[in-house]
PDB file of C-alpha atoms in Angstrom:
ATOM      1  CA  THR A  25      36.366  77.163  46.413  1.00 84.00           C
ATOM      2  CA  GLY A  26      37.405  77.583  50.043  1.00 89.00           C
ATOM      3  CA  LYS A  27      34.005  76.213  51.109  1.00 93.00           C
ATOM      4  CA  THR A  28      33.032  73.024  52.949  1.00 95.00           C
ATOM      5  CA  VAL A  29      31.741  70.229  50.723  1.00 94.00           C
ATOM      6  CA  VAL A  30      29.691  67.365  52.132  1.00 95.00           C
ATOM      7  CA  ILE A  31      29.011  64.318  49.981  1.00 95.00           C
ATOM      8  CA  GLU A  32      26.850  61.881  51.904  1.00 95.00           C
ATOM      9  CA  ASP A  33      26.721  59.190  49.187  1.00 96.00           C
ATOM     10  CA  ILE A  34      29.771  59.146  46.914  1.00 96.00           C
ATOM     11  CA  ALA A  35      28.352  56.425  44.674  1.00 95.00           C
ATOM     12  CA  ASN A  36      25.344  58.536  43.740  1.00 95.00           C
ATOM     13  CA  ASP A  37      26.932  61.974  43.534  1.00 94.00           C
ATOM     14  CA  PRO A  38      28.065  62.878  40.014  1.00 93.00           C
ATOM     15  CA  THR A  39      30.144  65.835  41.301  1.00 91.00           C
ATOM     16  CA  TYR A  40      32.632  63.633  43.151  1.00 91.00           C
ATOM     17  CA  PRO A  41      35.736  63.336  40.910  1.00 90.00           C
ATOM     18  CA  ALA A  42      37.168  59.997  42.136  1.00 91.00           C
ATOM     19  CA  THR A  43      34.181  57.754  42.746  1.00 93.00           C
ATOM     20  CA  ALA A  44      35.809  54.481  41.663  1.00 94.00           C
ATOM     21  CA  GLU A  45      38.901  55.041  43.829  1.00 94.00           C
ATOM     22  CA  ALA A  46      36.857  55.990  46.897  1.00 94.00           C
ATOM     23  CA  LEU A  47      34.530  53.019  46.566  1.00 95.00           C
ATOM     24  CA  ALA A  48      37.494  50.672  46.016  1.00 95.00           C
ATOM     25  CA  HIS A  49      38.779  51.722  49.456  1.00 95.00           C
ATOM     26  CA  GLY A  50      35.362  51.317  51.064  1.00 95.00           C
ATOM     27  CA  TYR A  51      34.608  55.030  51.369  1.00 96.00           C
ATOM     28  CA  LEU A  52      30.945  55.883  50.950  1.00 96.00           C
ATOM     29  CA  GLY A  53      30.831  59.489  52.204  1.00 96.00           C
ATOM     30  CA  VAL A  54      33.218  62.429  52.530  1.00 96.00           C
ATOM     31  CA  VAL A  55      33.428  65.857  54.111  1.00 96.00           C
ATOM     32  CA  SER A  56      36.040  68.195  52.606  1.00 95.00           C
ATOM     33  CA  LEU A  57      36.958  71.110  54.853  1.00 96.00           C
ATOM     34  CA  PRO A  58      38.968  74.072  53.578  1.00 96.00           C
ATOM     35  CA  LEU A  59      42.070  75.308  55.390  1.00 95.00           C
ATOM     36  CA  ASN A  60      41.598  79.024  54.855  1.00 93.00           C
ATOM     37  CA  ALA A  61      44.267  81.559  55.760  1.00 89.00           C
ATOM     38  CA  GLY A  62      42.727  84.986  55.377  1.00 85.00           C
ATOM     39  CA  ASP A  63      41.284  85.207  51.904  1.00 86.00           C
ATOM     40  CA  ARG A  64      43.185  82.269  50.411  1.00 87.00           C
ATOM     41  CA  CYS A  65      42.693  78.540  50.739  1.00 91.00           C
ATOM     42  CA  MET A  66      46.002  76.813  51.525  1.00 91.00           C
ATOM     43  CA  GLY A  67      44.597  73.280  51.369  1.00 93.00           C
ATOM     44  CA  PHE A  68      41.868  71.078  52.703  1.00 94.00           C
ATOM     45  CA  ILE A  69      41.139  68.098  54.939  1.00 94.00           C
ATOM     46  CA  ALA A  70      39.021  65.271  53.628  1.00 94.00           C
ATOM     47  CA  ILE A  71      37.291  63.059  56.195  1.00 94.00           C
ATOM     48  CA  TYR A  72      35.942  59.874  54.678  1.00 95.00           C
ATOM     49  CA  SER A  73      33.243  57.607  56.067  1.00 95.00           C
ATOM     50  CA  ASP A  74      32.642  53.904  55.492  1.00 95.00           C
ATOM     51  CA  GLU A  75      28.895  54.497  55.738  1.00 94.00           C
ATOM     52  CA  ILE A  76      26.309  56.765  54.164  1.00 94.00           C
ATOM     53  CA  ARG A  77      25.160  59.254  56.776  1.00 91.00           C
ATOM     54  CA  THR A  78      23.667  62.688  57.054  1.00 93.00           C
ATOM     55  CA  LEU A  79      25.628  65.160  59.161  1.00 93.00           C
ATOM     56  CA  SER A  80      23.765  67.653  61.309  1.00 94.00           C
ATOM     57  CA  SER A  81      24.495  71.365  60.962  1.00 94.00           C
ATOM     58  CA  GLU A  82      26.059  71.242  64.462  1.00 96.00           C
ATOM     59  CA  GLU A  83      28.472  68.496  63.353  1.00 95.00           C
ATOM     60  CA  ILE A  84      29.431  70.477  60.245  1.00 95.00           C
ATOM     61  CA  GLN A  85      29.962  73.615  62.376  1.00 95.00           C
ATOM     62  CA  LEU A  86      32.229  71.646  64.721  1.00 96.00           C
ATOM     63  CA  LEU A  87      34.240  70.258  61.794  1.00 96.00           C
ATOM     64  CA  ASN A  88      34.540  73.752  60.282  1.00 95.00           C
ATOM     65  CA  LYS A  89      35.788  75.110  63.622  1.00 96.00           C
ATOM     66  CA  MET A  90      38.367  72.319  63.782  1.00 95.00           C
ATOM     67  CA  ALA A  91      39.556  73.161  60.254  1.00 95.00           C
ATOM     68  CA  GLU A  92      39.754  76.878  61.145  1.00 94.00           C
ATOM     69  CA  ASP A  93      41.853  76.088  64.217  1.00 94.00           C
ATOM     70  CA  LEU A  94      44.126  73.836  62.194  1.00 94.00           C
ATOM     71  CA  ALA A  95      44.568  76.479  59.478  1.00 94.00           C
ATOM     72  CA  PHE A  96      45.361  79.076  62.153  1.00 94.00           C
ATOM     73  CA  GLY A  97      47.994  76.764  63.669  1.00 93.00           C
ATOM     74  CA  ILE A  98      49.573  76.011  60.290  1.00 92.00           C
ATOM     75  CA  SER A  99      49.679  79.731  59.452  1.00 90.00           C
ATOM     76  CA  GLY A 100      51.320  80.455  62.796  1.00 90.00           C
ATOM     77  CA  ILE A 101      53.980  77.801  62.242  1.00 91.00           C
ATOM     78  CA  ARG A 102      54.652  79.065  58.714  1.00 88.00           C
ATOM     79  CA  SER A 103      54.962  82.635  60.008  1.00 88.00           C
ATOM     80  CA  LYS A 104      57.465  81.575  62.667  1.00 89.00           C
ATOM     81  CA  VAL A 105      59.530  79.653  60.111  1.00 87.00           C
ATOM     82  CA  GLU A 106      59.503  82.627  57.725  1.00 84.00           C
ATOM     83  CA  GLN A 107      60.417  85.036  60.518  1.00 84.00           C
ATOM     84  CA  ALA A 108      63.331  82.811  61.580  1.00 83.00           C
ATOM     85  CA  ARG A 109      64.553  82.599  57.962  1.00 80.00           C
ATOM     86  CA  ILE A 110      64.451  86.375  57.597  1.00 78.00           C
ATOM     87  CA  GLN A 111      66.205  86.914  60.928  1.00 77.00           C
ATOM     88  CA  GLN A 112      68.936  84.482  59.859  1.00 76.00           C
ATOM     89  CA  ALA A 113      69.391  86.345  56.574  1.00 71.00           C
ATOM     90  CA  VAL A 114      69.562  89.717  58.348  1.00 70.00           C
ATOM     91  CA  LEU A 115      72.222  88.357  60.717  1.00 70.00           C
ATOM     92  CA  LYS A 116      74.217  87.068  57.746  1.00 67.00           C
ATOM     93  CA  VAL A 117      74.018  90.433  55.999  1.00 64.00           C
ATOM     94  CA  ALA A 118      75.042  92.219  59.191  1.00 65.00           C
ATOM     95  CA  SER A 119      77.999  89.898  59.694  1.00 64.00           C
ATOM     96  CA  SER A 120      79.164  90.445  56.121  1.00 59.00           C
ATOM     97  CA  VAL A 121      79.679  94.157  56.835  1.00 60.00           C
ATOM     98  CA  SER A 122      82.737  93.260  58.889  1.00 60.00           C
ATOM     99  CA  LEU A 123      84.411  91.164  56.181  1.00 57.00           C
ATOM    100  CA  PRO A 124      87.967  92.312  55.385  1.00 60.00           C
ATOM    101  CA  THR A 125      87.717  92.738  51.592  1.00 59.00           C
ATOM    102  CA  SER A 126      85.067  94.317  49.434  1.00 61.00           C
ATOM    103  CA  ASN A 127      84.885  91.189  47.234  1.00 71.00           C
ATOM    104  CA  GLN A 128      83.977  89.044  50.235  1.00 76.00           C
ATOM    105  CA  PHE A 129      81.465  91.644  51.340  1.00 78.00           C
ATOM    106  CA  PHE A 130      79.691  91.738  47.972  1.00 82.00           C
ATOM    107  CA  GLU A 131      79.726  87.924  47.611  1.00 81.00           C
ATOM    108  CA  GLN A 132      78.237  87.516  51.086  1.00 79.00           C
ATOM    109  CA  LEU A 133      75.701  90.270  50.441  1.00 81.00           C
ATOM    110  CA  ALA A 134      74.560  88.691  47.153  1.00 82.00           C
ATOM    111  CA  GLU A 135      74.312  85.245  48.731  1.00 82.00           C
ATOM    112  CA  ASN A 136      72.412  86.524  51.777  1.00 79.00           C
ATOM    113  CA  MET A 137      70.106  88.623  49.615  1.00 79.00           C
ATOM    114  CA  ALA A 138      69.223  85.523  47.567  1.00 80.00           C
ATOM    115  CA  THR A 139      68.689  83.503  50.754  1.00 78.00           C
ATOM    116  CA  ALA A 140      66.502  86.188  52.342  1.00 76.00           C
ATOM    117  CA  THR A 141      64.266  86.385  49.292  1.00 76.00           C
ATOM    118  CA  ASP A 142      64.328  82.616  48.672  1.00 77.00           C
ATOM    119  CA  CYS A 143      65.797  83.072  45.190  1.00 80.00           C
ATOM    120  CA  ASP A 144      68.191  80.927  43.183  1.00 82.00           C
ATOM    121  CA  ALA A 145      70.493  83.832  42.334  1.00 83.00           C
ATOM    122  CA  GLY A 146      71.681  87.179  43.643  1.00 84.00           C
ATOM    123  CA  PHE A 147      73.575  89.931  41.811  1.00 83.00           C
ATOM    124  CA  ILE A 148      75.243  93.092  43.038  1.00 85.00           C
ATOM    125  CA  ALA A 149      76.083  95.371  40.118  1.00 87.00           C
ATOM    126  CA  ARG A 150      77.598  98.813  39.564  1.00 87.00           C
ATOM    127  CA  LEU A 151      76.266 101.161  36.921  1.00 87.00           C
ATOM    128  CA  MET A 152      79.034 102.388  34.637  1.00 88.00           C
ATOM    129  CA  PRO A 153      79.165 105.913  33.207  1.00 87.00           C
ATOM    130  CA  GLY A 154      78.609 106.476  29.508  1.00 87.00           C
ATOM    131  CA  GLU A 155      76.145 105.628  26.804  1.00 90.00           C
ATOM    132  CA  PRO A 156      74.681 103.120  26.390  1.00 90.00           C
ATOM    133  CA  LEU A 157      74.235 102.563  30.122  1.00 90.00           C
ATOM    134  CA  LYS A 158      76.065  99.410  31.215  1.00 92.00           C
ATOM    135  CA  ALA A 159      76.376  97.526  34.490  1.00 90.00           C
ATOM    136  CA  VAL A 160      79.162  95.318  35.811  1.00 89.00           C
ATOM    137  CA  THR A 161      78.425  92.749  38.477  1.00 87.00           C
ATOM    138  CA  LEU A 162      80.531  93.067  41.596  1.00 87.00           C
ATOM    139  CA  SER A 163      79.243  89.700  42.719  1.00 87.00           C
ATOM    140  CA  ALA A 164      77.013  87.108  41.116  1.00 87.00           C
ATOM    141  CA  ILE A 165      75.802  84.066  43.063  1.00 85.00           C
ATOM    142  CA  VAL A 166      73.830  81.315  41.323  1.00 87.00           C
ATOM    143  CA  ALA A 167      72.631  78.205  43.183  1.00 85.00           C
ATOM    144  CA  GLY A 168      74.754  79.231  46.174  1.00 82.00           C
ATOM    145  CA  LYS A 169      78.003  79.451  44.196  1.00 86.00           C
ATOM    146  CA  PRO A 170      79.845  82.495  42.867  1.00 86.00           C
ATOM    147  CA  ILE A 171      80.008  82.832  39.098  1.00 87.00           C
ATOM    148  CA  GLU A 172      82.266  84.994  36.961  1.00 89.00           C
ATOM    149  CA  ASN A 173      81.280  88.664  36.931  1.00 87.00           C
ATOM    150  CA  ILE A 174      79.669  89.955  33.757  1.00 86.00           C
ATOM    151  CA  GLU A 175      79.152  93.285  32.019  1.00 90.00           C
ATOM    152  CA  TYR A 176      75.837  93.929  30.320  1.00 89.00           C
ATOM    153  CA  GLU A 177      73.846  96.686  28.705  1.00 90.00           C
ATOM    154  CA  VAL A 178      71.073  97.739  31.074  1.00 87.00           C
ATOM    155  CA  SER A 179      68.521  98.612  28.366  1.00 86.00           C
ATOM    156  CA  THR A 180      68.545  95.036  27.021  1.00 85.00           C
ATOM    157  CA  SER A 181      68.318  93.346  30.422  1.00 83.00           C
ATOM    158  CA  PRO A 182      65.553  92.916  33.010  1.00 80.00           C
ATOM    159  CA  CYS A 183      67.396  95.567  35.063  1.00 79.00           C
ATOM    160  CA  LYS A 184      65.993  98.256  32.743  1.00 81.00           C
ATOM    161  CA  HIS A 185      62.746  98.049  34.737  1.00 81.00           C
ATOM    162  CA  LEU A 186      64.568  99.258  37.855  1.00 78.00           C
ATOM    163  CA  LEU A 187      65.283 102.555  36.131  1.00 79.00           C
ATOM    164  CA  GLU A 188      61.528 103.166  35.980  1.00 79.00           C
ATOM    165  CA  SER A 189      60.333 101.478  39.160  1.00 79.00           C
ATOM    166  CA  GLU A 190      61.645 100.935  42.662  1.00 72.00           C
ATOM    167  CA  HIS A 191      60.781  97.213  42.594  1.00 70.00           C
ATOM    168  CA  PHE A 192      60.625  94.663  39.821  1.00 71.00           C
ATOM    169  CA  VAL A 193      60.213  90.893  40.028  1.00 69.00           C
ATOM    170  CA  PHE A 194      61.330  88.768  37.108  1.00 65.00           C
ATOM    171  CA  SER A 195      60.362  85.141  37.716  1.00 61.00           C
ATOM    172  CA  GLN A 196      61.042  83.199  34.511  1.00 60.00           C
ATOM    173  CA  SER A 197      64.133  82.353  32.460  1.00 59.00           C
ATOM    174  CA  ILE A 198      66.227  85.254  33.676  1.00 58.00           C
ATOM    175  CA  SER A 199      69.427  83.456  32.657  1.00 56.00           C
ATOM    176  CA  ASP A 200      68.287  83.759  29.009  1.00 60.00           C
ATOM    177  CA  CYS A 201      68.448  87.555  29.336  1.00 56.00           C
ATOM    178  CA  PHE A 202      72.160  87.558  30.144  1.00 53.00           C
ATOM    179  CA  ASN A 203      73.457  84.995  27.625  1.00 50.00           C
TER     180      ASN A 203
END
């Protein structure tokens, strides 16, 4: 829920989902604090107690502040990691511009594009004239390795969506569409 939950007496609280396990480890109370990043909850911290006790509102406020600070720190670290990954990908793409052959350029571009977007595959394709509209890959990288280029009809592939929209994300079983 993204909200703090305080259970003072695990044994007598029917909402606690793992009563037997907690009691087996000697835990009698728990405070679960959300790690909120903006409007989404990225996780939580559970602080268990070996005694039944009532927490004051000041104690709960302090614990919430600690969880907020921790969530802020985690978000900052994740942002730095993501920024470094993107910078690395941009440098790779920039370096591929100076490659001596167009094949190397397109292979490097497809690989770096997949890396930058954290995808398993990257394709660079050329639209071919004529009807029906077809595309031929200039480079296809799957799991970091080049695969043989393919020709496919655009209207029967996920690429058809790009004719209608600037962006399209296809997240499941894309390999089935090209077999």
